[in-house]
Coordinates of C-alpha atoms and ligand atoms in Angstrom, one line a residue:
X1328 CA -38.5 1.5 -17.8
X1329 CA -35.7 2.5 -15.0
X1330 CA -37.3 0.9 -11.8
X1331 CA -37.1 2.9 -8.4
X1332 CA -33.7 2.2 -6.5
X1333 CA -33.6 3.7 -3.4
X1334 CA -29.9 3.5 -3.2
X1335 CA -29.5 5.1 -6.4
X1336 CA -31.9 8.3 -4.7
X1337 CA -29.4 8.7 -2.0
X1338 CA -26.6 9.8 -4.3
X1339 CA -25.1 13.1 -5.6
X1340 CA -25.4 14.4 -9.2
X1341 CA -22.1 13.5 -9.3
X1342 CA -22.3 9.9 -8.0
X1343 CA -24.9 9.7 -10.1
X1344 CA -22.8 10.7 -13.1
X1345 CA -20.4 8.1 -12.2
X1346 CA -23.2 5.1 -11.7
X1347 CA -24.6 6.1 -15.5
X1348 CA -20.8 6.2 -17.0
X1349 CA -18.5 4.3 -15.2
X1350 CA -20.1 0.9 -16.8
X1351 CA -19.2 2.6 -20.2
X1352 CA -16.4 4.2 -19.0
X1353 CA -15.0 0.2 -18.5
X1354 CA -15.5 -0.9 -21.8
X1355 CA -14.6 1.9 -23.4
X1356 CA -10.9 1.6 -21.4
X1357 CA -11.4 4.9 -19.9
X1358 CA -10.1 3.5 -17.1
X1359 CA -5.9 3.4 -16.5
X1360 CA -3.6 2.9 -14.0
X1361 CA -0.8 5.6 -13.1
X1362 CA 2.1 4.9 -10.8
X1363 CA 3.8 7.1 -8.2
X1364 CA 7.1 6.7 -7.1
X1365 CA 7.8 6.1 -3.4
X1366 CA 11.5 7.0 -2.0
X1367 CA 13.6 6.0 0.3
X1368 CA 14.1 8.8 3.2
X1369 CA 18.1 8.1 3.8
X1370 CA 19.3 9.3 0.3
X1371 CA 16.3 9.4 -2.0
X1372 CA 16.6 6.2 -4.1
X1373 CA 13.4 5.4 -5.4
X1374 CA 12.4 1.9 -3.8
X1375 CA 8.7 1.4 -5.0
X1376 CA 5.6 2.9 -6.7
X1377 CA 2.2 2.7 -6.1
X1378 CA -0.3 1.9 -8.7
X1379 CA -3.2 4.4 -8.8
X1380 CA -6.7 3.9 -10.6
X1381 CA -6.9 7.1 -13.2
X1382 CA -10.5 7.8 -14.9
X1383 CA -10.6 10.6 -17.8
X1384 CA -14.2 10.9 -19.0
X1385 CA -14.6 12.1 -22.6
X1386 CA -16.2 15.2 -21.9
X1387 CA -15.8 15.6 -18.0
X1388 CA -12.0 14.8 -17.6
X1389 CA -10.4 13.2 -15.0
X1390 CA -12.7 12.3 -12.3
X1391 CA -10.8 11.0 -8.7
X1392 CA -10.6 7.7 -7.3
X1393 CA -12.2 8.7 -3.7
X1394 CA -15.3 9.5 -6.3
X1395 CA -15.9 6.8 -8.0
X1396 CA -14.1 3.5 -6.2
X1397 CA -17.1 3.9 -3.6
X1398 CA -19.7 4.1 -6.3
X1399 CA -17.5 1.1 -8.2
X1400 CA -17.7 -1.1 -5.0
X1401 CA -22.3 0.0 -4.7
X1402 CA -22.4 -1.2 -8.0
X1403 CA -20.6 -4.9 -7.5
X1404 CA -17.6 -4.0 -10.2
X1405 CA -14.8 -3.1 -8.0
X1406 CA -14.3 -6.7 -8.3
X1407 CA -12.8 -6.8 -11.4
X1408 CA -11.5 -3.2 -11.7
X1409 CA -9.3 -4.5 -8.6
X1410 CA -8.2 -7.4 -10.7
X1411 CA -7.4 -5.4 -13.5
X1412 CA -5.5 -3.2 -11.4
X1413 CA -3.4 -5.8 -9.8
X1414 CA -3.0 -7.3 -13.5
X1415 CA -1.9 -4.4 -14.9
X1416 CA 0.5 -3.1 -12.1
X1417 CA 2.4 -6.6 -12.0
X1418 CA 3.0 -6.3 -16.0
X1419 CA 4.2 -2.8 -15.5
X1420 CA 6.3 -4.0 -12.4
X1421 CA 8.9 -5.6 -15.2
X1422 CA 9.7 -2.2 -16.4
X1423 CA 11.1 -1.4 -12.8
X1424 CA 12.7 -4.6 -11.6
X1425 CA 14.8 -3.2 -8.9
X1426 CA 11.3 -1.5 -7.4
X1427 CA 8.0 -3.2 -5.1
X1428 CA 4.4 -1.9 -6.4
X1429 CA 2.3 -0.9 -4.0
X1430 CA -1.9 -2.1 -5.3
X1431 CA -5.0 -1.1 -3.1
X1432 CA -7.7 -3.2 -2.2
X1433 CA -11.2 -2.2 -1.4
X1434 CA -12.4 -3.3 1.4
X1435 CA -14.9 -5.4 -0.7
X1436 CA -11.5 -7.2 -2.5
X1437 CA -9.7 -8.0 1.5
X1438 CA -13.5 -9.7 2.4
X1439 CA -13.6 -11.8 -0.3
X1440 CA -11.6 -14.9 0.2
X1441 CA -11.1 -15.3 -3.3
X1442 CA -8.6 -12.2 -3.5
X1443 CA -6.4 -15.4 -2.6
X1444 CA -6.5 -17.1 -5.7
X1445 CA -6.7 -13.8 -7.6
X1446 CA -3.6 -12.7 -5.9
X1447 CA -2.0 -16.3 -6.9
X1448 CA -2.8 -16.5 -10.2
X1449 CA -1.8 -12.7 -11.0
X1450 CA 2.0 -13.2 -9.9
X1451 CA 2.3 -16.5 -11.7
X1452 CA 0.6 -14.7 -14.8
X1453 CA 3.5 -12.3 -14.6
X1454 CA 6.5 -14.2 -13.0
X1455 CA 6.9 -11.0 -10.8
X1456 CA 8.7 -12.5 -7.5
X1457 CA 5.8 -12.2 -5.2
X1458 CA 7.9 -10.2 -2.6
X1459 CA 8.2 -7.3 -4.8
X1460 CA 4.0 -6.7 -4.0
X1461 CA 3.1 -4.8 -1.4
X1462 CA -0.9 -5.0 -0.8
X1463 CA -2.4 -1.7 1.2
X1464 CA -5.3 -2.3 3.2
X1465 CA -7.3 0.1 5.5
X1466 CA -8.4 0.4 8.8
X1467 CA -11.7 0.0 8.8
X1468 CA -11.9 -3.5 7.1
X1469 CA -9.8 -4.8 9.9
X1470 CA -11.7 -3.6 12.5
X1471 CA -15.1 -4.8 10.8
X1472 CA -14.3 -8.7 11.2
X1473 CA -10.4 -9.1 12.7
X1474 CA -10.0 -13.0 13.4
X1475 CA -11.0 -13.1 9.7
X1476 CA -8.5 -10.1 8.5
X1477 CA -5.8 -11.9 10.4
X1478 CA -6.4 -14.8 8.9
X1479 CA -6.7 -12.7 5.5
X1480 CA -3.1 -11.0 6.0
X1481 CA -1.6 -14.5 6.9
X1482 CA -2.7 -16.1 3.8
X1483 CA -1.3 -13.2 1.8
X1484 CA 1.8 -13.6 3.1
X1485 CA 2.2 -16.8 2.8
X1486 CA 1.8 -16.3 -1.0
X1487 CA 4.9 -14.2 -0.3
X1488 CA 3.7 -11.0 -0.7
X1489 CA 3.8 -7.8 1.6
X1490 CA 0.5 -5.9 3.3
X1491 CA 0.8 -2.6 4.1
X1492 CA -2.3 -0.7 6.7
X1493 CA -2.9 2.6 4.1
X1494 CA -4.2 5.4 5.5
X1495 CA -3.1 5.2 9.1
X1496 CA -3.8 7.8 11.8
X1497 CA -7.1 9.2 9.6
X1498 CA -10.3 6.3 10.9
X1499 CA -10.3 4.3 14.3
X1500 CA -6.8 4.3 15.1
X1501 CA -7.2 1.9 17.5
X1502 CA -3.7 1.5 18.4
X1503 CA -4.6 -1.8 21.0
X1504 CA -5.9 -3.6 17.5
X1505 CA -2.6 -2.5 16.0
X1506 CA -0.5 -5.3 17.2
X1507 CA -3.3 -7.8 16.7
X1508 CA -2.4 -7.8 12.7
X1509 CA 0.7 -9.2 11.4
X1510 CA 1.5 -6.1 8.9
X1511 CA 4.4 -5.1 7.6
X1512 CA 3.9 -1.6 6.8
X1513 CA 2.5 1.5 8.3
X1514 CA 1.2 4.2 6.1
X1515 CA 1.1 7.8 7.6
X1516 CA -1.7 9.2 6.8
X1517 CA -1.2 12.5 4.6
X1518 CA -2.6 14.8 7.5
X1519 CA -0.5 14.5 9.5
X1520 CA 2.2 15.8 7.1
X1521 CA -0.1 18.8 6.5
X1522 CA -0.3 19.5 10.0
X1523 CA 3.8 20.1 10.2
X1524 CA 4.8 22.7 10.6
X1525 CA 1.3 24.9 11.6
X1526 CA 1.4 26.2 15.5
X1527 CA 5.1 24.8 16.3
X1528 CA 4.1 20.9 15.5
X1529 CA 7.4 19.8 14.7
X1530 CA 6.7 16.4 14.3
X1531 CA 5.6 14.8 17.9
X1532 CA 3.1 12.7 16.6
X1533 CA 4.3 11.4 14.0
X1534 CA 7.5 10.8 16.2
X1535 CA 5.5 8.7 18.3
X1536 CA 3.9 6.6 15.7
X1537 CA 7.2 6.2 14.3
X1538 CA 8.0 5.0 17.9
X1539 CA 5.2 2.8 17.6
X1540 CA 5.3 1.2 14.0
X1541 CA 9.2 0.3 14.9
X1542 CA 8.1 -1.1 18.7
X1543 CA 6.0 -3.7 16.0
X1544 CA 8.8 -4.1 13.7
X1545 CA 6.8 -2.4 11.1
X1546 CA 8.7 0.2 8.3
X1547 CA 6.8 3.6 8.1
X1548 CA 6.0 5.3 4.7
X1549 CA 4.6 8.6 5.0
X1550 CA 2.1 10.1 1.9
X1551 CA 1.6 13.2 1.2
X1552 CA 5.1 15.2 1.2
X1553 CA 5.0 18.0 -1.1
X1554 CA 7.7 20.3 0.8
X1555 CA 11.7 20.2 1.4
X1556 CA 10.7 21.2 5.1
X1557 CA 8.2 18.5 5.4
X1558 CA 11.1 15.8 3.8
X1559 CA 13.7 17.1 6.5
X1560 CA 11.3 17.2 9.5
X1561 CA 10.4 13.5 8.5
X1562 CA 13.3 11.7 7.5
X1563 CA 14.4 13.2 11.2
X1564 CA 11.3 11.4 13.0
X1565 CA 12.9 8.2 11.6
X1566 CA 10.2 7.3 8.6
X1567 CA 11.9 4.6 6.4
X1568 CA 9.8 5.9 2.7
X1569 CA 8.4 9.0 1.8
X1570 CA 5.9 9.6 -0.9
X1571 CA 4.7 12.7 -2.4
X1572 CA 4.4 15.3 -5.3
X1573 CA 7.8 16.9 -3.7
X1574 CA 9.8 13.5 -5.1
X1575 CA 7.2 13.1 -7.9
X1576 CA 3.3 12.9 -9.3
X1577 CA 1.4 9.9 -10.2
X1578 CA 2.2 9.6 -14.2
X1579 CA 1.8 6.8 -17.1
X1580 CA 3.9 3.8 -16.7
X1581 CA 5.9 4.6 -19.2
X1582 CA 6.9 7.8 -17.8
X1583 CA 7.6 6.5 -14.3
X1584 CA 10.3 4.1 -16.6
X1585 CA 11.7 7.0 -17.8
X1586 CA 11.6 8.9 -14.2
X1587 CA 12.9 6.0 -12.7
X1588 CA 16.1 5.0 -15.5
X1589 CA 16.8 8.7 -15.7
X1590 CA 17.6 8.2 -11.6
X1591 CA 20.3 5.6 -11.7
X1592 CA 23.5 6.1 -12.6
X1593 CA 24.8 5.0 -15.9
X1594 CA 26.6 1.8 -15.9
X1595 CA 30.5 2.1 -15.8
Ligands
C2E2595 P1 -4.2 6.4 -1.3 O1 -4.1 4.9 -1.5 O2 -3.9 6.9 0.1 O3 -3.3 7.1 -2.4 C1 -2.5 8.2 -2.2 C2 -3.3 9.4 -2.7 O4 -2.6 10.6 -2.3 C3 -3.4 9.5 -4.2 O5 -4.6 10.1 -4.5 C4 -2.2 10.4 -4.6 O6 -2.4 11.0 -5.9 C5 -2.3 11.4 -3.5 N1 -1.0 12.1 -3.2 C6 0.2 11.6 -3.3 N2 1.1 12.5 -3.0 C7 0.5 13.6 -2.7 C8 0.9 14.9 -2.3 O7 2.1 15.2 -2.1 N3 -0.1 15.8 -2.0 C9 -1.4 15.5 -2.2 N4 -2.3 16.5 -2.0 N5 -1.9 14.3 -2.6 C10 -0.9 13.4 -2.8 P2 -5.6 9.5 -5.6 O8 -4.8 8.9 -6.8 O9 -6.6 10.6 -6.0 O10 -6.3 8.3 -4.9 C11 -7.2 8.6 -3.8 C12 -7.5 7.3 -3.2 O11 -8.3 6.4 -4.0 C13 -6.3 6.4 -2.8 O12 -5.7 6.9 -1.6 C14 -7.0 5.1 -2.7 O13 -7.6 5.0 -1.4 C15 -8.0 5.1 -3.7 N6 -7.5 4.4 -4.9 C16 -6.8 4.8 -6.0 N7 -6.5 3.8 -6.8 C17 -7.1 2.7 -6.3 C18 -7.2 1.3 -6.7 O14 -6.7 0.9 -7.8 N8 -7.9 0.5 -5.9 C19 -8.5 0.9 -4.8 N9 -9.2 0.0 -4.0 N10 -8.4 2.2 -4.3 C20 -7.7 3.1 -5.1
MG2596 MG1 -2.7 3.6 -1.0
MG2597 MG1 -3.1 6.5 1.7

C-alpha cells in the first residue's frame, strides 16, 4: 500500500524517477565522486579540485547533481551522501598533495551543527592537513539564519579549514550581508562568464566584484570558463583561480592523478 504524500504529488516524472531510484541507486554504489581541477590565473598551475557528486543510472545514464541533490535533501539522505562525499574527497586528496579540495555542502549539511564533528572526524580519518579543505557554501543559507552561519563559518575555521560562498552573483547578492561573513573565498558565479563578451561586456562587473571580494580580503575563483577569450578577459579583471572545461572536465580521481602528475615537471 503506497500512502498519499502530498510532497511526493508536487514533483516531476523525473523527480519522481529520482525519489524511486536514488535509495537503490545508494546501495548499489551508483553514486561517485569526480573531481575538477581548478587553476591558478597567473601561469595556469593547477592549485585545487573540486569534488563533484556523479550519478549513472543503469539504464538512464548520468543523471545531474542540480536533479537529484534537491530531491536527496526532500528525502532526509543528503545527510550521509554529504558525508560520503567529504570521506571520499579527503582520501582522494592524498593523490594530489600539493592541491586543496574544494566539497559542497547542502544547505541542510551548513544547518546542522553536527557538520562540525563530521567535518572533525573526516580530516583525522584521513590525516589530510585540514587547510588543504575548502568548504563552498551558498547564499541562500546565509541569508536564512546569519548570527547562526557566522557562528557556523567560525567553527569551521577554527577546525582549520577554508569556506568558500559558491555560486556568487546568481541568488540575493546582498552585497551589505557580504562583509558580515568571515569567508575566505568568493565564487563567480558561471553567468557572468557567459555574459563576456555578448554586447561589448568586457568584464565591468566582474571587475567590480573583483574590486569588492579583494576590499574583504577575499581570493576570487571564477566557474565556468570554457574559452581562451574568457581566460584572458579574466585573469585581466584580477580573479586569483579559474575553473572550467577550457583547463579541464570533471573526471575519476584517478584520472585527475594522471591530469595533474602529467602537469609538473619531471624531477631533475
Ligand atoms: P557547483 O558547485 O557550482 O559546481 C560547478 C558546476 O559547474 C559543476 O556542475 C561543473 O561540472 C560545472 N562546470 C564546471 N566548468 C564548467 C564549464 O566550463 N561550463 C559549464 N557549462 N559547466 C561547468 P555539476 O557537476 O553538474 O554540479 C551542479 C551543482 O550540483 C554544483 O554546482 C553543486 O551545487 C551541486 N553539487 C555537485 N556535487 C555536489 C555535492 O557533492 N554536494 C552538494 N551539496 N552539491 C553538489
Ligand atoms: Mg561548488
Ligand atoms: Mg558554483
Amino acid at each position: 500500500l503506497i500512502a498519499f504524500d502530498p510532497a511526493i504529488d508536487k514533483l516531476s516524472a523525473e523527480q519522481r524517477f529520482i525519489h524511486r531510484e536514488l535509495p537503490r541507486a545508494i546501495t548499489a554504489h551508483e553514486l561517485e565522486v569526480h573531481y575538477q581541477p581548478i587553476v591558478s590565473s597567473s601561469g595556469g598551475a593547477f592549485v585545487g579540485v573540486e569534488a563533484l557528486l556523479r550519478w549513472t543510472h543503469a539504464t538512464q545514464g548520468p543523471i545531474s547533481p542540480a536533479a537529484f541533490i534537491p530531491v536527496a535533501e526532500q528525502m532526509g539522505l543528503m545527510d550521509s551522501l554529504g558525508t560520503f562525499v567529504l570521506r571520499k574527497a579527503l582520501q582522494d586528496a592524498k593523490r594530489w598533495p600539493d592541491l586543496y579540495v574544494a566539497v559542497n555542502l547542502s544547505p541542510l549539511q551548513v544547518r546542522d551543527r553536527g557538520i562540525i564533528d563530521i567535518v572533525r572526524a573526516a580530516l583525522s580519518e584521513s590525516a589530510v592537513p585540514p587547510s588543504r579543505l575548502m568548504l563552498e557554501i551558498t547564499e541562500g543559507v546565509l541569508i536564512d539564519n546569519p548570527d547562526e552561519m557566522i557562528r557556523r563559518i567560525e567553527d569551521l575555521h577554527a577546525l582549520g579549514v577554508c569556506v568558500a560562498l559558491d555560486d556568487f552573483g546568481s541568488g540575493y547578492s546582498n552585497l551589505s550581508y557580504l562583509q558580515r561573513f568571515p569567508l575566505d573565498k568568493l565564487k563567480i558565479d558561471r553567468s557572468f562568464v557567459t555574459a563576456l563578451g555578448q554586447s561589448g561586456n568586457g568584464g565591468v562587473i566582474i571587475q567590480a566584484i573583483v574590486a569588492l571580494g579583494r576590499a574583504l580580503g577575499l581570493s576570487i575563483t571564477v566557474e565556468g570558463v570554457e574559452t581562451e577569450q574568457q581566460r584572458v578577459i579574466l585573469k585581466l579583471a584580477g580573479c586569483d583561480e579559474l575553473q572550467g572545461f577550457l583547463f579541464a572536465r570533471p573526471a575519476p580521481a584517478k584520472a585527475i592523478e594522471r591530469l595533474i602528475k602529467q602537469s609538473k615537471p619531471a624531477a631533475p
